[in-house]
Amino acid sequence: MPTKQLPLIATPANDKAKLASTSTPLTHRLVFGALSGMGAATFCHPLDVIRVQMQTDGVAYKNTFDAASKIYHRAGIVEGLYAGVSAAYLRQWMYGSFRIGIYAYLLEQTQLQNVANGKNKNDISFGQKLAMGCCSGGIGSFIGTPSELALVRMSGDNKLPPAERRNYSNVIDCIARIGKEEGITKLWRGATPTVLRATLLSSAQLGVTSEIKGHLAKSGWFGPNGAYFYGLPMMFCSTLCSSFVANIVANPFDVMKSRLQSMPVDASGKAMYSSMGDCFVKSVKSEGIMVLWRGFTPAFVKLAPYTIISLTLADKLTRAVTGKDAL
């Protein structure tokens, strides 16, 4: 007599396995983050060059347009406004990939956990989103500090007197020479302000974008669930607002980071600043408190399109490949 087969009963273990199978691997998230960052860097790199040169030697330029004009006439487009672009691309694989990829991965894991617990998928507090942004930004920034240092060095090299220029041929040459001439640990020069800046910037940039995007999707202003015109207007508004908040928070650390990473070192190995605190005190004492927001305009003009392009690309690329949002 055939044995009657009992129906398969779902168990918590089965539910978890099913949820895990729907999760996008972290490696895929990292690749999406890097590619979207490279796309944004291609358009925004000249603004980064202007920002770095204004923050490290602002007295040489009257304003953003004056800086752009002088850099162009001094070194042209490739060697001037696009100086260090190879470092910018490397930075996206070392920093941008982890910053966006880890955040998107943590956000998805929290959403899946909410579903497993019978809660609304998007029942995630603003504080949790900020914490995820802090985590992803801190990790990505520490890993990417050598590429950030190379970017600052190569972006500002052509403003130095010819005898003092380092004349790096490319990003690999820059990193290799810093390690050989100054020591491996010097590749993380300025790591403290770099990591602090990235932690705060990513927290505001990613967390605020996700939060505003969620509210706008519910508002109906951009169609059902924000789907009007493929969700692009909603992403534009979300990322523009987050860019402004992030720039206010991060600019003081950006100034300190740029000065520490580009400061000259004399023949005896003594640097202009001994630490981030020393750089802060000397800069404010000699130039006033507003020096902390020097380069705010080019920084925002660069950060806004960079944020809009990179996060929109990350979100749409992820949706095209996986059918899910990144933010």
Short mmCIF file of N, CA, C and O in Angstrom, two decimals, residues 28-161:
data_model
loop_
_atom_site.label_atom_id
_atom_site.label_comp_id
_atom_site.label_asym_id
_atom_site.label_seq_id
_atom_site.Cartn_x
_atom_site.Cartn_y
_atom_site.Cartn_z
N HIS A 28 28.46 41.70 -5.78
CA HIS A 28 27.71 42.36 -6.86
C HIS A 28 27.44 43.81 -6.49
O HIS A 28 27.55 44.71 -7.34
N ARG A 29 27.08 44.04 -5.23
CA ARG A 29 26.82 45.39 -4.76
C ARG A 29 28.07 46.27 -4.88
O ARG A 29 27.99 47.45 -5.25
N LEU A 30 29.23 45.69 -4.58
CA LEU A 30 30.48 46.44 -4.66
C LEU A 30 30.79 46.85 -6.10
O LEU A 30 31.22 47.98 -6.37
N VAL A 31 30.55 45.94 -7.04
CA VAL A 31 30.79 46.24 -8.45
C VAL A 31 29.85 47.33 -8.94
O VAL A 31 30.27 48.27 -9.65
N PHE A 32 28.57 47.23 -8.57
CA PHE A 32 27.61 48.27 -8.96
C PHE A 32 28.06 49.63 -8.41
O PHE A 32 27.97 50.65 -9.10
N GLY A 33 28.52 49.64 -7.17
CA GLY A 33 28.97 50.89 -6.55
C GLY A 33 30.17 51.49 -7.25
O GLY A 33 30.24 52.71 -7.47
N ALA A 34 31.14 50.64 -7.62
CA ALA A 34 32.35 51.11 -8.29
C ALA A 34 32.04 51.67 -9.68
O ALA A 34 32.53 52.74 -10.06
N LEU A 35 31.22 50.96 -10.44
CA LEU A 35 30.89 51.40 -11.80
C LEU A 35 30.10 52.71 -11.78
O LEU A 35 30.35 53.60 -12.61
N SER A 36 29.17 52.84 -10.86
CA SER A 36 28.39 54.07 -10.77
C SER A 36 29.29 55.23 -10.35
O SER A 36 29.14 56.36 -10.84
N GLY A 37 30.24 54.96 -9.45
CA GLY A 37 31.18 56.00 -9.02
C GLY A 37 32.09 56.45 -10.15
O GLY A 37 32.39 57.64 -10.29
N MET A 38 32.54 55.51 -10.98
CA MET A 38 33.37 55.86 -12.13
C MET A 38 32.62 56.73 -13.13
O MET A 38 33.17 57.68 -13.69
N GLY A 39 31.35 56.42 -13.32
CA GLY A 39 30.54 57.23 -14.22
C GLY A 39 30.43 58.66 -13.73
O GLY A 39 30.56 59.61 -14.51
N ALA A 40 30.22 58.81 -12.42
CA ALA A 40 30.11 60.15 -11.84
C ALA A 40 31.45 60.88 -11.88
O ALA A 40 31.51 62.08 -12.16
N ALA A 41 32.55 60.16 -11.59
CA ALA A 41 33.88 60.78 -11.57
C ALA A 41 34.27 61.33 -12.94
O ALA A 41 34.96 62.35 -13.03
N THR A 42 33.85 60.66 -13.99
CA THR A 42 34.18 61.11 -15.34
C THR A 42 33.65 62.53 -15.59
O THR A 42 34.33 63.35 -16.21
N PHE A 43 32.46 62.82 -15.09
CA PHE A 43 31.87 64.14 -15.28
C PHE A 43 32.35 65.15 -14.25
O PHE A 43 32.47 66.35 -14.55
N CYS A 44 32.63 64.71 -13.04
CA CYS A 44 32.85 65.64 -11.92
C CYS A 44 34.31 65.87 -11.54
O CYS A 44 34.59 66.72 -10.69
N HIS A 45 35.25 65.15 -12.14
CA HIS A 45 36.65 65.27 -11.72
C HIS A 45 37.21 66.69 -11.80
O HIS A 45 37.93 67.12 -10.88
N PRO A 46 36.95 67.48 -12.85
CA PRO A 46 37.48 68.85 -12.88
C PRO A 46 37.08 69.67 -11.65
O PRO A 46 37.87 70.48 -11.16
N LEU A 47 35.88 69.46 -11.16
CA LEU A 47 35.44 70.19 -9.96
C LEU A 47 36.23 69.76 -8.74
O LEU A 47 36.48 70.56 -7.84
N ASP A 48 36.64 68.50 -8.69
CA ASP A 48 37.45 68.01 -7.58
C ASP A 48 38.84 68.64 -7.62
O ASP A 48 39.41 68.99 -6.58
N VAL A 49 39.40 68.79 -8.81
CA VAL A 49 40.71 69.43 -8.96
C VAL A 49 40.64 70.88 -8.47
O VAL A 49 41.52 71.34 -7.73
N ILE A 50 39.59 71.59 -8.87
CA ILE A 50 39.41 72.98 -8.44
C ILE A 50 39.27 73.05 -6.93
O ILE A 50 39.89 73.91 -6.26
N ARG A 51 38.46 72.15 -6.35
CA ARG A 51 38.25 72.14 -4.89
C ARG A 51 39.57 71.93 -4.15
O ARG A 51 39.88 72.66 -3.21
N VAL A 52 40.35 70.93 -4.57
CA VAL A 52 41.61 70.62 -3.89
C VAL A 52 42.55 71.81 -3.94
O VAL A 52 43.16 72.20 -2.94
N GLN A 53 42.67 72.44 -5.11
CA GLN A 53 43.62 73.55 -5.25
C GLN A 53 43.16 74.77 -4.47
O GLN A 53 43.99 75.50 -3.91
N MET A 54 41.86 75.00 -4.38
CA MET A 54 41.36 76.13 -3.59
C MET A 54 41.55 75.89 -2.10
O MET A 54 41.85 76.81 -1.34
N GLN A 55 41.37 74.65 -1.66
CA GLN A 55 41.49 74.34 -0.23
C GLN A 55 42.94 74.32 0.24
O GLN A 55 43.21 74.60 1.41
N THR A 56 43.87 73.99 -0.65
CA THR A 56 45.27 73.90 -0.25
C THR A 56 46.01 75.21 -0.47
O THR A 56 47.02 75.47 0.17
N ASP A 57 45.51 76.05 -1.38
CA ASP A 57 46.17 77.32 -1.65
C ASP A 57 45.15 78.33 -2.12
O ASP A 57 45.28 78.92 -3.18
N GLY A 58 44.10 78.52 -1.29
CA GLY A 58 42.97 79.34 -1.67
C GLY A 58 43.31 80.78 -2.00
O GLY A 58 42.63 81.44 -2.77
N VAL A 59 44.38 81.32 -1.38
CA VAL A 59 44.71 82.73 -1.60
C VAL A 59 45.12 82.99 -3.05
O VAL A 59 45.17 84.13 -3.49
N ALA A 60 45.45 81.95 -3.79
CA ALA A 60 45.88 82.12 -5.18
C ALA A 60 44.70 82.33 -6.12
O ALA A 60 44.90 82.74 -7.27
N TYR A 61 43.48 82.08 -5.65
CA TYR A 61 42.30 82.18 -6.50
C TYR A 61 41.24 83.07 -5.84
O TYR A 61 41.01 82.99 -4.64
N LYS A 62 40.56 83.88 -6.67
CA LYS A 62 39.52 84.76 -6.15
C LYS A 62 38.22 83.99 -5.90
O LYS A 62 37.51 84.27 -4.93
N ASN A 63 37.89 83.07 -6.77
CA ASN A 63 36.66 82.29 -6.64
C ASN A 63 36.78 81.04 -7.51
O ASN A 63 37.83 80.78 -8.12
N THR A 64 35.70 80.29 -7.56
CA THR A 64 35.71 79.02 -8.30
C THR A 64 36.02 79.22 -9.78
O THR A 64 36.82 78.48 -10.37
N PHE A 65 35.40 80.23 -10.40
CA PHE A 65 35.61 80.46 -11.83
C PHE A 65 37.02 80.94 -12.12
O PHE A 65 37.62 80.57 -13.14
N ASP A 66 37.56 81.74 -11.21
CA ASP A 66 38.94 82.20 -11.36
C ASP A 66 39.90 81.02 -11.28
O ASP A 66 40.86 80.92 -12.05
N ALA A 67 39.62 80.10 -10.34
CA ALA A 67 40.46 78.91 -10.19
C ALA A 67 40.41 78.05 -11.44
O ALA A 67 41.44 77.60 -11.95
N ALA A 68 39.21 77.82 -11.97
CA ALA A 68 39.05 77.00 -13.17
C ALA A 68 39.80 77.62 -14.35
O ALA A 68 40.49 76.91 -15.10
N SER A 69 39.68 78.94 -14.50
CA SER A 69 40.35 79.64 -15.60
C SER A 69 41.87 79.55 -15.49
O SER A 69 42.56 79.25 -16.48
N LYS A 70 42.39 79.78 -14.28
CA LYS A 70 43.84 79.76 -14.10
C LYS A 70 44.41 78.36 -14.27
O LYS A 70 45.49 78.17 -14.85
N ILE A 71 43.71 77.36 -13.76
CA ILE A 71 44.18 75.97 -13.91
C ILE A 71 44.19 75.58 -15.38
O ILE A 71 45.15 74.96 -15.87
N TYR A 72 43.15 75.96 -16.10
CA TYR A 72 43.07 75.63 -17.53
C TYR A 72 44.19 76.31 -18.33
O TYR A 72 44.86 75.66 -19.15
N HIS A 73 44.42 77.60 -18.08
CA HIS A 73 45.44 78.33 -18.83
C HIS A 73 46.85 77.90 -18.44
O HIS A 73 47.78 77.99 -19.26
N ARG A 74 47.00 77.40 -17.21
CA ARG A 74 48.32 76.96 -16.77
C ARG A 74 48.67 75.58 -17.29
O ARG A 74 49.82 75.31 -17.67
N ALA A 75 47.70 74.66 -17.31
CA ALA A 75 48.03 73.27 -17.64
C ALA A 75 47.09 72.60 -18.64
O ALA A 75 47.31 71.44 -19.00
N GLY A 76 46.05 73.30 -19.07
CA GLY A 76 45.15 72.71 -20.05
C GLY A 76 44.11 71.79 -19.43
O GLY A 76 43.87 71.81 -18.22
N ILE A 77 43.48 70.96 -20.26
CA ILE A 77 42.40 70.09 -19.80
C ILE A 77 42.94 68.79 -19.22
O ILE A 77 42.67 68.44 -18.07
N VAL A 78 43.74 68.07 -20.01
CA VAL A 78 44.21 66.75 -19.58
C VAL A 78 45.14 66.85 -18.38
O VAL A 78 44.98 66.15 -17.37
N GLU A 79 46.15 67.73 -18.45
CA GLU A 79 47.13 67.86 -17.37
C GLU A 79 46.68 68.82 -16.28
O GLU A 79 47.30 68.90 -15.23
N GLY A 80 45.62 69.57 -16.55
CA GLY A 80 45.13 70.54 -15.58
C GLY A 80 43.84 70.11 -14.91
O GLY A 80 43.83 69.59 -13.80
N LEU A 81 42.72 70.31 -15.60
CA LEU A 81 41.41 70.01 -15.02
C LEU A 81 41.16 68.52 -14.83
O LEU A 81 40.35 68.13 -13.99
N TYR A 82 41.86 67.67 -15.61
CA TYR A 82 41.70 66.22 -15.44
C TYR A 82 42.96 65.58 -14.87
O TYR A 82 43.15 64.37 -15.00
N ALA A 83 43.79 66.39 -14.20
CA ALA A 83 44.98 65.84 -13.54
C ALA A 83 44.54 64.86 -12.45
O ALA A 83 43.68 65.16 -11.64
N GLY A 84 45.14 63.67 -12.46
CA GLY A 84 44.82 62.70 -11.42
C GLY A 84 43.55 61.92 -11.63
O GLY A 84 43.04 61.29 -10.71
N VAL A 85 43.00 61.92 -12.85
CA VAL A 85 41.74 61.21 -13.08
C VAL A 85 41.91 59.70 -12.89
O VAL A 85 40.96 59.00 -12.47
N SER A 86 43.12 59.18 -13.15
CA SER A 86 43.34 57.75 -12.93
C SER A 86 43.20 57.40 -11.44
O SER A 86 42.70 56.33 -11.08
N ALA A 87 43.65 58.34 -10.59
CA ALA A 87 43.49 58.13 -9.14
C ALA A 87 42.02 58.19 -8.75
O ALA A 87 41.58 57.48 -7.84
N ALA A 88 41.26 59.04 -9.45
CA ALA A 88 39.82 59.15 -9.17
C ALA A 88 39.11 57.83 -9.50
O ALA A 88 38.22 57.40 -8.76
N TYR A 89 39.52 57.18 -10.60
CA TYR A 89 38.91 55.91 -10.96
C TYR A 89 39.30 54.81 -9.96
O TYR A 89 38.47 54.00 -9.55
N LEU A 90 40.58 54.79 -9.58
CA LEU A 90 41.02 53.81 -8.59
C LEU A 90 40.28 54.02 -7.28
O LEU A 90 39.90 53.05 -6.61
N ARG A 91 40.07 55.27 -6.94
CA ARG A 91 39.36 55.61 -5.70
C ARG A 91 37.96 55.01 -5.69
O ARG A 91 37.46 54.57 -4.64
N GLN A 92 37.30 54.97 -6.83
CA GLN A 92 35.95 54.41 -6.88
C GLN A 92 35.94 52.91 -6.61
O GLN A 92 35.00 52.39 -6.01
N TRP A 93 37.00 52.21 -7.03
CA TRP A 93 37.08 50.78 -6.75
C TRP A 93 37.51 50.50 -5.31
O TRP A 93 37.11 49.48 -4.73
N MET A 94 38.29 51.40 -4.73
CA MET A 94 38.76 51.18 -3.36
C MET A 94 37.84 51.79 -2.31
O MET A 94 37.77 51.30 -1.18
N TYR A 95 37.16 52.89 -2.67
CA TYR A 95 36.31 53.60 -1.71
C TYR A 95 34.84 53.59 -2.10
O TYR A 95 33.98 53.13 -1.35
N GLY A 96 34.54 54.06 -3.31
CA GLY A 96 33.15 54.15 -3.74
C GLY A 96 32.43 52.82 -3.73
O GLY A 96 31.25 52.73 -3.37
N SER A 97 33.15 51.77 -4.13
CA SER A 97 32.52 50.44 -4.17
C SER A 97 32.06 50.00 -2.79
O SER A 97 30.93 49.52 -2.62
N PHE A 98 32.91 50.18 -1.78
CA PHE A 98 32.57 49.77 -0.42
C PHE A 98 31.52 50.70 0.20
O PHE A 98 30.62 50.24 0.90
N ARG A 99 31.65 51.99 -0.07
CA ARG A 99 30.72 52.96 0.51
C ARG A 99 29.29 52.68 0.07
O ARG A 99 28.38 52.55 0.90
N ILE A 100 29.07 52.58 -1.22
CA ILE A 100 27.72 52.34 -1.75
C ILE A 100 27.33 50.88 -1.60
O ILE A 100 26.21 50.56 -1.22
N GLY A 101 28.27 49.98 -1.89
CA GLY A 101 27.97 48.54 -1.86
C GLY A 101 27.59 48.03 -0.49
O GLY A 101 26.61 47.30 -0.33
N ILE A 102 28.38 48.39 0.53
CA ILE A 102 28.08 47.92 1.89
C ILE A 102 26.77 48.51 2.39
O ILE A 102 25.96 47.82 3.01
N TYR A 103 26.53 49.80 2.10
CA TYR A 103 25.28 50.42 2.54
C TYR A 103 24.08 49.70 1.91
O TYR A 103 23.11 49.37 2.62
N ALA A 104 24.13 49.49 0.60
CA ALA A 104 23.02 48.83 -0.09
C ALA A 104 22.81 47.42 0.45
O ALA A 104 21.68 46.95 0.60
N TYR A 105 23.91 46.73 0.74
CA TYR A 105 23.83 45.36 1.26
C TYR A 105 23.21 45.35 2.66
O TYR A 105 22.31 44.54 2.95
N LEU A 106 23.66 46.26 3.54
CA LEU A 106 23.10 46.33 4.90
C LEU A 106 21.62 46.71 4.87
O LEU A 106 20.82 46.17 5.64
N LEU A 107 21.27 47.63 3.97
CA LEU A 107 19.88 48.05 3.86
C LEU A 107 19.00 46.88 3.44
O LEU A 107 17.92 46.65 4.00
N GLU A 108 19.47 46.11 2.45
CA GLU A 108 18.69 44.96 1.98
C GLU A 108 18.57 43.88 3.07
O GLU A 108 17.50 43.29 3.24
N GLN A 109 19.66 43.63 3.79
CA GLN A 109 19.62 42.62 4.85
C GLN A 109 18.62 43.01 5.93
O GLN A 109 17.89 42.15 6.46
N THR A 110 18.56 44.28 6.26
CA THR A 110 17.59 44.76 7.26
C THR A 110 16.18 44.62 6.73
O THR A 110 15.26 44.24 7.48
N GLN A 111 15.96 44.90 5.46
CA GLN A 111 14.64 44.74 4.86
C GLN A 111 14.20 43.28 4.87
O GLN A 111 13.05 42.96 5.21
N LEU A 112 15.12 42.37 4.54
CA LEU A 112 14.80 40.94 4.54
C LEU A 112 14.50 40.45 5.95
O LEU A 112 13.61 39.61 6.16
N GLN A 113 15.23 40.99 6.93
CA GLN A 113 14.98 40.60 8.32
C GLN A 113 13.62 41.08 8.78
O GLN A 113 12.91 40.39 9.51
N ASN A 114 13.23 42.28 8.33
CA ASN A 114 11.90 42.79 8.66
C ASN A 114 10.82 41.88 8.08
O ASN A 114 9.82 41.58 8.76
N VAL A 115 11.00 41.45 6.85
CA VAL A 115 10.02 40.55 6.21
C VAL A 115 9.95 39.23 6.98
O VAL A 115 8.87 38.69 7.23
N ALA A 116 11.11 38.70 7.38
CA ALA A 116 11.14 37.44 8.13
C ALA A 116 10.44 37.56 9.47
O ALA A 116 9.86 36.59 9.97
N ASN A 117 10.47 38.77 10.03
CA ASN A 117 9.82 39.01 11.34
C ASN A 117 8.37 39.45 11.20
O ASN A 117 7.74 39.84 12.19
N GLY A 118 7.84 39.44 9.97
CA GLY A 118 6.46 39.81 9.75
C GLY A 118 6.21 41.29 9.79
O GLY A 118 5.07 41.74 9.94
N LYS A 119 7.27 42.11 9.63
CA LYS A 119 7.14 43.56 9.67
C LYS A 119 7.15 44.12 8.25
O LYS A 119 7.49 43.43 7.29
N ASN A 120 6.80 45.40 8.14
CA ASN A 120 6.91 46.08 6.86
C ASN A 120 8.37 46.13 6.43
O ASN A 120 9.24 46.45 7.23
N LYS A 121 8.63 45.82 5.17
CA LYS A 121 10.00 45.76 4.68
C LYS A 121 10.77 47.06 4.93
O LYS A 121 11.95 47.04 5.29
N ASN A 122 10.10 48.18 4.78
CA ASN A 122 10.75 49.48 4.91
C ASN A 122 10.63 50.09 6.29
O ASN A 122 10.83 51.31 6.46
N ASP A 123 10.32 49.26 7.28
CA ASP A 123 10.24 49.75 8.66
C ASP A 123 11.66 49.87 9.24
O ASP A 123 12.08 49.11 10.10
N ILE A 124 12.39 50.85 8.72
CA ILE A 124 13.78 51.09 9.13
C ILE A 124 13.89 52.54 9.55
O ILE A 124 13.54 53.46 8.80
N SER A 125 14.37 52.78 10.76
CA SER A 125 14.44 54.15 11.28
C SER A 125 15.51 54.96 10.58
O SER A 125 16.47 54.41 10.01
N PHE A 126 15.36 56.27 10.65
CA PHE A 126 16.36 57.18 10.07
C PHE A 126 17.71 56.98 10.76
O PHE A 126 18.76 57.02 10.11
N GLY A 127 17.68 56.74 12.07
CA GLY A 127 18.92 56.50 12.81
C GLY A 127 19.66 55.27 12.31
O GLY A 127 20.89 55.26 12.22
N GLN A 128 18.91 54.22 11.98
CA GLN A 128 19.54 53.00 11.43
C GLN A 128 20.21 53.28 10.09
O GLN A 128 21.31 52.80 9.81
N LYS A 129 19.54 54.07 9.27
CA LYS A 129 20.10 54.41 7.96
C LYS A 129 21.38 55.23 8.11
O LYS A 129 22.37 55.02 7.39
N LEU A 130 21.37 56.18 9.05
CA LEU A 130 22.57 56.98 9.30
C LEU A 130 23.72 56.09 9.78
O LEU A 130 24.87 56.27 9.38
N ALA A 131 23.39 55.13 10.65
CA ALA A 131 24.41 54.21 11.18
C ALA A 131 25.00 53.35 10.06
O ALA A 131 26.21 53.10 10.02
N MET A 132 24.15 52.89 9.14
CA MET A 132 24.64 52.11 8.01
C MET A 132 25.58 52.94 7.14
O MET A 132 26.61 52.46 6.66
N GLY A 133 25.21 54.21 6.94
CA GLY A 133 26.06 55.11 6.16
C GLY A 133 27.40 55.34 6.84
O GLY A 133 28.44 55.40 6.17
N CYS A 134 27.39 55.49 8.16
CA CYS A 134 28.64 55.66 8.93
C CYS A 134 29.54 54.44 8.74
O CYS A 134 30.74 54.57 8.50
N CYS A 135 28.95 53.27 8.87
CA CYS A 135 29.71 52.02 8.77
C CYS A 135 30.33 51.86 7.39
O CYS A 135 31.54 51.62 7.25
N SER A 136 29.53 52.00 6.34
CA SER A 136 30.04 51.81 4.99
C SER A 136 31.05 52.87 4.61
O SER A 136 32.07 52.59 3.97
N GLY A 137 30.80 54.11 5.02
CA GLY A 137 31.73 55.20 4.70
C GLY A 137 33.06 55.05 5.40
O GLY A 137 34.12 55.28 4.81
N GLY A 138 33.03 54.64 6.69
CA GLY A 138 34.27 54.46 7.44
C GLY A 138 35.14 53.35 6.87
O GLY A 138 36.35 53.51 6.69
N ILE A 139 34.51 52.20 6.56
CA ILE A 139 35.25 51.06 6.01
C ILE A 139 35.84 51.41 4.64
O ILE A 139 37.03 51.20 4.38
N GLY A 140 35.00 51.95 3.77
CA GLY A 140 35.46 52.29 2.43
C GLY A 140 36.54 53.34 2.43
O GLY A 140 37.51 53.26 1.67
N SER A 141 36.42 54.32 3.33
CA SER A 141 37.41 55.39 3.38
C SER A 141 38.77 54.90 3.83
O SER A 141 39.80 55.29 3.27
N PHE A 142 38.80 54.04 4.85
CA PHE A 142 40.09 53.54 5.33
C PHE A 142 40.78 52.72 4.23
O PHE A 142 41.98 52.87 4.00
N ILE A 143 40.02 51.88 3.56
CA ILE A 143 40.59 51.08 2.47
C ILE A 143 41.06 51.97 1.33
O ILE A 143 42.09 51.72 0.70
N GLY A 144 40.31 53.03 1.07
CA GLY A 144 40.61 53.88 -0.08
C GLY A 144 41.51 55.07 0.18
O GLY A 144 41.78 55.84 -0.75
N THR A 145 42.03 55.23 1.41
CA THR A 145 42.88 56.38 1.72
C THR A 145 44.09 56.52 0.79
O THR A 145 44.40 57.63 0.36
N PRO A 146 44.82 55.44 0.45
CA PRO A 146 45.95 55.61 -0.48
C PRO A 146 45.53 56.22 -1.82
O PRO A 146 46.25 57.07 -2.37
N SER A 147 44.40 55.81 -2.35
CA SER A 147 43.94 56.37 -3.63
C SER A 147 43.49 57.82 -3.44
O SER A 147 43.66 58.66 -4.34
N GLU A 148 42.93 58.13 -2.26
CA GLU A 148 42.53 59.51 -1.96
C GLU A 148 43.77 60.41 -1.88
O GLU A 148 43.78 61.54 -2.38
N LEU A 149 44.83 59.91 -1.23
CA LEU A 149 46.09 60.65 -1.13
C LEU A 149 46.66 60.89 -2.52
O LEU A 149 47.11 62.00 -2.84
N ALA A 150 46.64 59.87 -3.36
CA ALA A 150 47.15 60.00 -4.73
C ALA A 150 46.33 61.02 -5.51
O ALA A 150 46.88 61.82 -6.28
N LEU A 151 45.02 61.03 -5.31
CA LEU A 151 44.14 61.97 -6.00
C LEU A 151 44.49 63.41 -5.62
O LEU A 151 44.60 64.28 -6.48
N VAL A 152 44.69 63.65 -4.32
CA VAL A 152 45.03 65.00 -3.85
C VAL A 152 46.39 65.43 -4.38
O VAL A 152 46.57 66.56 -4.86
N ARG A 153 47.37 64.54 -4.30
CA ARG A 153 48.73 64.85 -4.76
C ARG A 153 48.73 65.17 -6.26
O ARG A 153 49.32 66.16 -6.71
N MET A 154 48.09 64.32 -7.05
CA MET A 154 48.12 64.49 -8.51
C MET A 154 47.27 65.68 -8.96
O MET A 154 47.61 66.36 -9.92
N SER A 155 46.18 65.96 -8.24
CA SER A 155 45.31 67.08 -8.59
C SER A 155 45.98 68.43 -8.33
O SER A 155 45.73 69.41 -9.04
N GLY A 156 46.83 68.48 -7.31
CA GLY A 156 47.46 69.75 -6.94
C GLY A 156 48.89 69.90 -7.41
O GLY A 156 49.51 70.95 -7.17
N ASP A 157 49.44 68.92 -8.09
CA ASP A 157 50.86 68.95 -8.44
C ASP A 157 51.22 70.08 -9.40
O ASP A 157 52.27 70.70 -9.27
N ASN A 158 50.34 70.35 -10.36
CA ASN A 158 50.71 71.34 -11.38
C ASN A 158 50.67 72.78 -10.89
O ASN A 158 51.09 73.69 -11.60
N LYS A 159 50.16 73.02 -9.67
CA LYS A 159 50.16 74.39 -9.15
C LYS A 159 51.47 74.72 -8.43
O LYS A 159 51.73 75.86 -8.08
N LEU A 160 52.30 73.69 -8.18
CA LEU A 160 53.57 73.90 -7.51
C LEU A 160 54.60 74.48 -8.48
O LEU A 160 54.48 74.30 -9.70
N PRO A 161 55.62 75.17 -7.97
CA PRO A 161 56.70 75.64 -8.83
C PRO A 161 57.33 74.43 -9.54
O PRO A 161 57.40 73.34 -8.96
#
